[in-house]
PDB file of C-alpha atoms in Angstrom:
ATOM      1  CA  GLY A   1      -5.429 -10.552 -24.167  1.00 77.00           C
ATOM      2  CA  GLY A   2      -3.718 -11.649 -21.022  1.00 87.00           C
ATOM      3  CA  ILE A   3      -5.099 -13.409 -18.020  1.00 93.00           C
ATOM      4  CA  ILE A   4      -4.248 -14.082 -14.398  1.00 96.00           C
ATOM      5  CA  THR A   5      -5.190 -17.606 -13.365  1.00 97.00           C
ATOM      6  CA  GLN A   6      -5.461 -18.617  -9.751  1.00 97.00           C
ATOM      7  CA  THR A   7      -5.741 -22.235  -8.664  1.00 97.00           C
ATOM      8  CA  PRO A   8      -7.631 -23.639  -6.966  1.00 97.00           C
ATOM      9  CA  LYS A   9     -10.741 -21.421  -6.993  1.00 96.00           C
ATOM     10  CA  PHE A  10     -11.952 -22.994  -3.751  1.00 96.00           C
ATOM     11  CA  LEU A  11      -9.798 -24.554  -1.066  1.00 95.00           C
ATOM     12  CA  ILE A  12     -10.994 -26.371   2.015  1.00 94.00           C
ATOM     13  CA  GLY A  13      -8.367 -27.249   4.575  1.00 93.00           C
ATOM     14  CA  GLN A  14      -7.973 -28.698   8.030  1.00 93.00           C
ATOM     15  CA  GLU A  15      -6.593 -26.847  11.029  1.00 93.00           C
ATOM     16  CA  GLY A  16      -2.815 -26.963  11.060  1.00 94.00           C
ATOM     17  CA  GLN A  17      -2.559 -28.013   7.430  1.00 95.00           C
ATOM     18  CA  LYS A  18      -0.060 -26.483   5.028  1.00 96.00           C
ATOM     19  CA  LEU A  19      -1.892 -25.139   1.979  1.00 96.00           C
ATOM     20  CA  THR A  20      -0.502 -23.826  -1.302  1.00 97.00           C
ATOM     21  CA  LEU A  21      -2.197 -21.385  -3.660  1.00 97.00           C
ATOM     22  CA  LYS A  22      -0.915 -20.818  -7.173  1.00 98.00           C
ATOM     23  CA  CYS A  23      -1.041 -17.880  -9.554  1.00 98.00           C
ATOM     24  CA  GLN A  24      -0.018 -17.666 -13.206  1.00 97.00           C
ATOM     25  CA  GLN A  25      -0.031 -14.595 -15.482  1.00 97.00           C
ATOM     26  CA  ASN A  26       0.691 -14.317 -19.193  1.00 95.00           C
ATOM     27  CA  PHE A  27       0.981 -10.515 -19.370  1.00 93.00           C
ATOM     28  CA  ASN A  28       4.759 -10.790 -18.994  1.00 93.00           C
ATOM     29  CA  HIS A  29       4.406  -8.497 -15.965  1.00 91.00           C
ATOM     30  CA  ASP A  30       7.397  -8.011 -13.719  1.00 89.00           C
ATOM     31  CA  THR A  31       5.675  -7.495 -10.386  1.00 90.00           C
ATOM     32  CA  MET A  32       3.269  -9.904  -8.760  1.00 93.00           C
ATOM     33  CA  TYR A  33       1.325  -9.579  -5.501  1.00 94.00           C
ATOM     34  CA  TRP A  34      -0.663 -11.642  -3.041  1.00 96.00           C
ATOM     35  CA  TYR A  35      -3.448  -9.890  -1.139  1.00 95.00           C
ATOM     36  CA  ARG A  36      -5.835 -11.200   1.471  1.00 95.00           C
ATOM     37  CA  GLN A  37      -9.405  -9.897   1.427  1.00 93.00           C
ATOM     38  CA  ASP A  38     -11.511  -9.951   4.580  1.00 87.00           C
ATOM     39  CA  SER A  39     -14.876  -8.275   4.901  1.00 77.00           C
ATOM     40  CA  GLY A  40     -14.526  -4.778   6.350  1.00 71.00           C
ATOM     41  CA  LYS A  41     -10.726  -4.857   6.296  1.00 75.00           C
ATOM     42  CA  GLY A  42      -9.987  -4.139   2.683  1.00 82.00           C
ATOM     43  CA  LEU A  43      -7.146  -5.749   0.810  1.00 89.00           C
ATOM     44  CA  ARG A  44      -4.029  -6.427   2.828  1.00 91.00           C
ATOM     45  CA  LEU A  45      -0.729  -7.182   1.172  1.00 91.00           C
ATOM     46  CA  ILE A  46       0.894 -10.467   2.155  1.00 95.00           C
ATOM     47  CA  TYR A  47       3.876 -10.668  -0.204  1.00 95.00           C
ATOM     48  CA  TYR A  48       4.985  -9.151  -3.459  1.00 92.00           C
ATOM     49  CA  SER A  49       7.789  -9.821  -5.912  1.00 93.00           C
ATOM     50  CA  ILE A  50       9.330  -7.388  -8.388  1.00 89.00           C
ATOM     51  CA  THR A  51      11.153 -10.024 -10.417  1.00 90.00           C
ATOM     52  CA  GLU A  52      11.887 -13.742 -10.596  1.00 93.00           C
ATOM     53  CA  ASN A  53      13.271 -15.071  -7.284  1.00 92.00           C
ATOM     54  CA  ASP A  54      12.577 -11.786  -5.492  1.00 92.00           C
ATOM     55  CA  LEU A  55      10.334 -11.630  -2.411  1.00 94.00           C
ATOM     56  CA  GLN A  56       9.174  -8.600  -0.426  1.00 92.00           C
ATOM     57  CA  LYS A  57       7.105  -8.868   2.738  1.00 92.00           C
ATOM     58  CA  GLY A  58       3.845  -7.014   3.008  1.00 90.00           C
ATOM     59  CA  ASP A  59       1.852  -6.096   6.102  1.00 88.00           C
ATOM     60  CA  LEU A  60       0.491  -9.586   6.685  1.00 92.00           C
ATOM     61  CA  SER A  61       3.393 -11.915   5.884  1.00 95.00           C
ATOM     62  CA  GLU A  62       3.462 -13.773   9.209  1.00 95.00           C
ATOM     63  CA  GLY A  63       2.030 -17.236   8.771  1.00 95.00           C
ATOM     64  CA  TYR A  64       2.714 -17.271   5.037  1.00 97.00           C
ATOM     65  CA  ASP A  65       5.526 -18.168   2.656  1.00 97.00           C
ATOM     66  CA  ALA A  66       5.778 -17.246  -1.000  1.00 97.00           C
ATOM     67  CA  SER A  67       7.809 -18.318  -3.988  1.00 97.00           C
ATOM     68  CA  ARG A  68       8.509 -16.686  -7.378  1.00 97.00           C
ATOM     69  CA  GLU A  69      10.397 -19.375  -9.303  1.00 90.00           C
ATOM     70  CA  LYS A  70       9.407 -18.035 -12.723  1.00 95.00           C
ATOM     71  CA  LYS A  71       8.438 -14.601 -13.970  1.00 95.00           C
ATOM     72  CA  SER A  72       4.985 -15.896 -14.836  1.00 96.00           C
ATOM     73  CA  SER A  73       4.140 -17.610 -11.580  1.00 97.00           C
ATOM     74  CA  PHE A  74       3.858 -16.690  -7.912  1.00 98.00           C
ATOM     75  CA  SER A  75       2.747 -19.162  -5.267  1.00 98.00           C
ATOM     76  CA  LEU A  76       1.600 -18.572  -1.705  1.00 98.00           C
ATOM     77  CA  THR A  77       1.729 -21.086   1.143  1.00 97.00           C
ATOM     78  CA  VAL A  78      -0.356 -20.888   4.291  1.00 96.00           C
ATOM     79  CA  THR A  79       2.081 -22.516   6.687  1.00 96.00           C
ATOM     80  CA  SER A  80      -0.522 -23.637   9.256  1.00 94.00           C
ATOM     81  CA  ALA A  81      -4.192 -23.086   8.559  1.00 93.00           C
ATOM     82  CA  GLN A  82      -6.168 -21.585  11.429  1.00 91.00           C
ATOM     83  CA  LYS A  83      -9.457 -23.174  12.506  1.00 87.00           C
ATOM     84  CA  ASN A  84     -12.582 -21.414  11.164  1.00 83.00           C
ATOM     85  CA  GLU A  85     -10.460 -19.173   8.955  1.00 83.00           C
ATOM     86  CA  MET A  86     -12.310 -17.874   5.920  1.00 88.00           C
ATOM     87  CA  ALA A  87     -10.816 -15.448   3.430  1.00 92.00           C
ATOM     88  CA  VAL A  88     -10.301 -14.694  -0.215  1.00 95.00           C
ATOM     89  CA  PHE A  89      -6.738 -14.574  -1.509  1.00 97.00           C
ATOM     90  CA  LEU A  90      -6.188 -12.368  -4.542  1.00 96.00           C
ATOM     91  CA  CYS A  91      -3.197 -12.500  -6.823  1.00 97.00           C
ATOM     92  CA  ALA A  92      -2.312  -9.448  -8.897  1.00 95.00           C
ATOM     93  CA  SER A  93       0.368  -8.404 -11.359  1.00 93.00           C
ATOM     94  CA  SER A  94       1.597  -5.177 -12.879  1.00 88.00           C
ATOM     95  CA  SER A  95       4.058  -3.903 -15.438  1.00 83.00           C
ATOM     96  CA  ASP A  96       7.104  -1.810 -14.554  1.00 70.00           C
ATOM     97  CA  ARG A  97       6.450   0.434 -17.522  1.00 66.00           C
ATOM     98  CA  GLY A  98       4.589   3.642 -16.786  1.00 61.00           C
ATOM     99  CA  ASN A  99       2.145   4.004 -13.967  1.00 65.00           C
ATOM    100  CA  GLN A 100       0.249   0.783 -14.496  1.00 74.00           C
ATOM    101  CA  ALA A 101      -2.189  -0.285 -11.817  1.00 83.00           C
ATOM    102  CA  PRO A 102      -2.176  -3.952 -10.815  1.00 88.00           C
ATOM    103  CA  LEU A 103      -4.600  -6.347 -12.477  1.00 92.00           C
ATOM    104  CA  PHE A 104      -6.254  -8.962 -10.273  1.00 95.00           C
ATOM    105  CA  GLY A 105      -7.011 -12.637 -10.660  1.00 96.00           C
ATOM    106  CA  GLU A 106     -10.379 -14.069  -9.663  1.00 94.00           C
ATOM    107  CA  GLY A 107      -9.281 -15.224  -6.252  1.00 96.00           C
ATOM    108  CA  THR A 108      -9.005 -18.380  -4.183  1.00 97.00           C
ATOM    109  CA  ARG A 109     -11.636 -18.786  -1.479  1.00 95.00           C
ATOM    110  CA  LEU A 110     -10.246 -20.527   1.569  1.00 94.00           C
ATOM    111  CA  SER A 111     -12.268 -22.230   4.298  1.00 93.00           C
ATOM    112  CA  VAL A 112     -10.654 -24.052   7.205  1.00 92.00           C
ATOM    113  CA  LEU A 113     -12.654 -26.643   9.094  1.00 89.00           C
TER     114      LEU A 113
ATOM    115  CA  GLY B   1       3.267   5.148   7.399  1.00 81.00           C
ATOM    116  CA  ASP B   2       1.223   5.408   4.245  1.00 86.00           C
ATOM    117  CA  SER B   3      -2.490   4.800   4.622  1.00 91.00           C
ATOM    118  CA  VAL B   4      -5.896   5.312   3.043  1.00 94.00           C
ATOM    119  CA  THR B   5      -9.138   6.096   4.831  1.00 96.00           C
ATOM    120  CA  GLN B   6     -12.585   5.442   3.450  1.00 96.00           C
ATOM    121  CA  THR B   7     -14.986   6.782   6.041  1.00 94.00           C
ATOM    122  CA  GLU B   8     -18.135   5.036   4.850  1.00 94.00           C
ATOM    123  CA  GLY B   9     -18.364   1.306   5.108  1.00 93.00           C
ATOM    124  CA  LEU B  10     -21.803   1.219   3.512  1.00 96.00           C
ATOM    125  CA  VAL B  11     -23.622   3.720   1.330  1.00 97.00           C
ATOM    126  CA  THR B  12     -27.204   3.113   0.252  1.00 98.00           C
ATOM    127  CA  LEU B  13     -28.648   5.336  -2.467  1.00 97.00           C
ATOM    128  CA  THR B  14     -31.763   5.593  -4.543  1.00 97.00           C
ATOM    129  CA  GLU B  15     -31.267   5.224  -8.276  1.00 98.00           C
ATOM    130  CA  GLY B  16     -30.739   8.578  -9.990  1.00 97.00           C
ATOM    131  CA  LEU B  17     -29.210  10.329  -6.991  1.00 98.00           C
ATOM    132  CA  PRO B  18     -25.588  11.503  -7.053  1.00 98.00           C
ATOM    133  CA  VAL B  19     -22.813   9.306  -5.719  1.00 97.00           C
ATOM    134  CA  MET B  20     -19.924  10.512  -3.592  1.00 97.00           C
ATOM    135  CA  LEU B  21     -17.560   8.090  -1.910  1.00 98.00           C
ATOM    136  CA  ASN B  22     -14.918   9.605   0.297  1.00 98.00           C
ATOM    137  CA  CYS B  23     -11.217   8.820   0.184  1.00 98.00           C
ATOM    138  CA  THR B  24      -8.419  10.529   2.054  1.00 98.00           C
ATOM    139  CA  TYR B  25      -4.844   9.436   2.347  1.00 97.00           C
ATOM    140  CA  GLN B  26      -1.719   9.950   4.393  1.00 95.00           C
ATOM    141  CA  THR B  27       1.815   9.911   3.052  1.00 91.00           C
ATOM    142  CA  ILE B  28       5.008  11.878   3.477  1.00 87.00           C
ATOM    143  CA  TYR B  29       5.771  11.605  -0.222  1.00 84.00           C
ATOM    144  CA  SER B  30       4.874  14.562  -2.408  1.00 83.00           C
ATOM    145  CA  ASN B  31       3.919  12.557  -5.498  1.00 85.00           C
ATOM    146  CA  PRO B  32       1.277  10.015  -4.587  1.00 89.00           C
ATOM    147  CA  PHE B  33      -0.595   7.908  -7.116  1.00 89.00           C
ATOM    148  CA  LEU B  34      -4.268   7.330  -6.319  1.00 92.00           C
ATOM    149  CA  PHE B  35      -6.560   4.649  -7.682  1.00 94.00           C
ATOM    150  CA  TRP B  36     -10.190   3.597  -7.421  1.00 97.00           C
ATOM    151  CA  TYR B  37     -11.033  -0.060  -7.905  1.00 96.00           C
ATOM    152  CA  VAL B  38     -14.544  -1.514  -8.211  1.00 97.00           C
ATOM    153  CA  GLN B  39     -15.445  -5.076  -7.253  1.00 96.00           C
ATOM    154  CA  HIS B  40     -18.796  -6.538  -8.215  1.00 95.00           C
ATOM    155  CA  LEU B  41     -20.179  -9.570  -6.414  1.00 91.00           C
ATOM    156  CA  ASN B  42     -18.160 -12.724  -7.088  1.00 88.00           C
ATOM    157  CA  GLU B  43     -15.704 -10.850  -9.278  1.00 91.00           C
ATOM    158  CA  SER B  44     -12.176  -9.574  -8.779  1.00 92.00           C
ATOM    159  CA  PRO B  45     -11.326  -5.898  -8.226  1.00 94.00           C
ATOM    160  CA  ARG B  46     -11.073  -3.944 -11.458  1.00 95.00           C
ATOM    161  CA  LEU B  47      -9.388  -0.581 -11.961  1.00 94.00           C
ATOM    162  CA  LEU B  48     -11.915   2.221 -12.367  1.00 96.00           C
ATOM    163  CA  LEU B  49      -9.847   5.416 -12.170  1.00 94.00           C
ATOM    164  CA  LYS B  50      -6.320   6.540 -11.504  1.00 92.00           C
ATOM    165  CA  SER B  51      -4.617   9.882 -11.047  1.00 93.00           C
ATOM    166  CA  PHE B  52      -1.178  11.322 -10.446  1.00 88.00           C
ATOM    167  CA  THR B  53      -1.849  14.949 -11.257  1.00 92.00           C
ATOM    168  CA  ASP B  54      -2.938  17.489  -8.686  1.00 94.00           C
ATOM    169  CA  ASN B  55      -6.278  19.206  -9.310  1.00 96.00           C
ATOM    170  CA  LYS B  56      -6.949  17.404 -12.574  1.00 95.00           C
ATOM    171  CA  ARG B  57     -10.284  15.607 -13.001  1.00 96.00           C
ATOM    172  CA  THR B  58     -10.119  12.051 -14.281  1.00 96.00           C
ATOM    173  CA  GLU B  59     -13.203  10.278 -15.670  1.00 97.00           C
ATOM    174  CA  HIS B  60     -14.222   6.780 -16.672  1.00 95.00           C
ATOM    175  CA  GLN B  61     -17.568   5.059 -17.177  1.00 94.00           C
ATOM    176  CA  GLY B  62     -19.498   7.993 -15.770  1.00 96.00           C
ATOM    177  CA  PHE B  63     -17.416   8.195 -12.598  1.00 98.00           C
ATOM    178  CA  HIS B  64     -14.944  10.969 -11.886  1.00 98.00           C
ATOM    179  CA  ALA B  65     -12.436  11.925  -9.244  1.00 98.00           C
ATOM    180  CA  THR B  66      -9.951  14.723  -8.690  1.00 97.00           C
ATOM    181  CA  LEU B  67      -6.733  14.363  -6.733  1.00 96.00           C
ATOM    182  CA  HIS B  68      -6.392  17.266  -4.294  1.00 96.00           C
ATOM    183  CA  LYS B  69      -3.006  17.185  -2.642  1.00 94.00           C
ATOM    184  CA  SER B  70      -3.896  20.171  -0.464  1.00 95.00           C
ATOM    185  CA  SER B  71      -6.539  18.121   1.313  1.00 96.00           C
ATOM    186  CA  SER B  72      -5.053  14.660   0.613  1.00 96.00           C
ATOM    187  CA  SER B  73      -8.291  13.565  -0.980  1.00 97.00           C
ATOM    188  CA  PHE B  74      -9.472  11.587  -3.994  1.00 98.00           C
ATOM    189  CA  HIS B  75     -13.257  11.319  -3.674  1.00 98.00           C
ATOM    190  CA  LEU B  76     -15.200   9.283  -6.212  1.00 98.00           C
ATOM    191  CA  GLN B  77     -18.288  10.887  -7.733  1.00 98.00           C
ATOM    192  CA  LYS B  78     -21.012  10.169 -10.231  1.00 98.00           C
ATOM    193  CA  SER B  79     -23.885  12.440 -11.132  1.00 97.00           C
ATOM    194  CA  SER B  80     -26.594   9.785 -11.211  1.00 97.00           C
ATOM    195  CA  ALA B  81     -26.438   6.346  -9.604  1.00 97.00           C
ATOM    196  CA  GLN B  82     -27.516   3.277 -11.538  1.00 97.00           C
ATOM    197  CA  LEU B  83     -28.563  -0.090 -10.163  1.00 97.00           C
ATOM    198  CA  SER B  84     -25.515  -1.639 -11.837  1.00 97.00           C
ATOM    199  CA  ASP B  85     -23.219   0.606  -9.771  1.00 98.00           C
ATOM    200  CA  SER B  86     -23.922  -1.556  -6.717  1.00 97.00           C
ATOM    201  CA  ALA B  87     -20.485  -2.914  -5.802  1.00 97.00           C
ATOM    202  CA  LEU B  88     -17.569  -2.658  -3.396  1.00 96.00           C
ATOM    203  CA  TYR B  89     -15.294   0.319  -4.092  1.00 97.00           C
ATOM    204  CA  TYR B  90     -11.690   0.529  -2.942  1.00 96.00           C
ATOM    205  CA  CYS B  91      -9.483   3.579  -2.899  1.00 96.00           C
ATOM    206  CA  ALA B  92      -5.763   2.816  -3.077  1.00 93.00           C
ATOM    207  CA  LEU B  93      -2.485   4.725  -2.751  1.00 91.00           C
ATOM    208  CA  SER B  94       0.955   4.136  -4.191  1.00 86.00           C
ATOM    209  CA  VAL B  95       3.900   6.414  -3.547  1.00 78.00           C
ATOM    210  CA  ARG B  96       6.278   5.092  -6.191  1.00 68.00           C
ATOM    211  CA  GLY B  97       3.975   4.172  -8.992  1.00 51.00           C
ATOM    212  CA  SER B  98       2.185   0.866  -8.826  1.00 43.00           C
ATOM    213  CA  ALA B  99       4.916  -1.362 -10.200  1.00 44.00           C
ATOM    214  CA  LEU B 100       7.935  -0.946  -7.981  1.00 50.00           C
ATOM    215  CA  GLY B 101       5.902   0.231  -5.052  1.00 60.00           C
ATOM    216  CA  ARG B 102       2.902  -1.408  -3.462  1.00 77.00           C
ATOM    217  CA  LEU B 103      -0.686  -0.350  -3.157  1.00 83.00           C
ATOM    218  CA  HIS B 104      -2.175   0.587   0.200  1.00 88.00           C
ATOM    219  CA  PHE B 105      -5.901  -0.052   0.119  1.00 90.00           C
ATOM    220  CA  GLY B 106      -8.651   1.514   2.149  1.00 92.00           C
ATOM    221  CA  ALA B 107     -11.171  -0.710   3.905  1.00 91.00           C
ATOM    222  CA  GLY B 108     -13.632  -0.341   1.055  1.00 93.00           C
ATOM    223  CA  THR B 109     -17.094   1.200   0.678  1.00 96.00           C
ATOM    224  CA  GLN B 110     -20.028  -1.021  -0.199  1.00 96.00           C
ATOM    225  CA  LEU B 111     -22.405   0.916  -2.454  1.00 97.00           C
ATOM    226  CA  ILE B 112     -25.963  -0.335  -2.738  1.00 98.00           C
ATOM    227  CA  VAL B 113     -28.260   1.367  -5.242  1.00 98.00           C
ATOM    228  CA  ILE B 114     -31.982   0.735  -4.798  1.00 97.00           C
ATOM    229  CA  PRO B 115     -34.844   1.411  -7.222  1.00 96.00           C
TER     230      PRO B 115
END
């Protein structure tokens, strides 16, 4: 079976720091997503990519960059971490065939001191 | 724009009672795809149900939901709550199918089942 691996699982940063989160999937899925999860606000889409080297902005793209250099990997960069920020970042992927719902990785938990 | 509304942020139920979590959506597209995801503590969201067909009941693991385009609803139901059903439930909408489109999630409903 396939798996979506997010690294690191926990990330502690300093205010103003640039932080990079990585996601790898071995499902051979075409589309990959980055969501941010905050309590009471649901899952908000930051970026998604429908193929290698493609990038599409979501609702929350400001303050983030993303990169899809390979079909199997999708990275997210927090360009300047905000003090006291705490959130979970979830990577997901889905196939273009049929009506397949995205599968999620286990998340990266970010804390900014 | 497209959106999903889950009216209850928290639902607390006694074990054995029926579950109903509300989900309504807004979209101008006539063929929406609706999903329910479940997220247990310290886990990632997992697909529970999906539907693309109007007025057809879909079931999985004791849960069921029916997409009603007339009322733009996709409520999640279960006849008898179990302690293990305690989790965060998300309703989500896609208007082009999940792959080439993107999912719009509701804010989530935390379900707590007590003995």
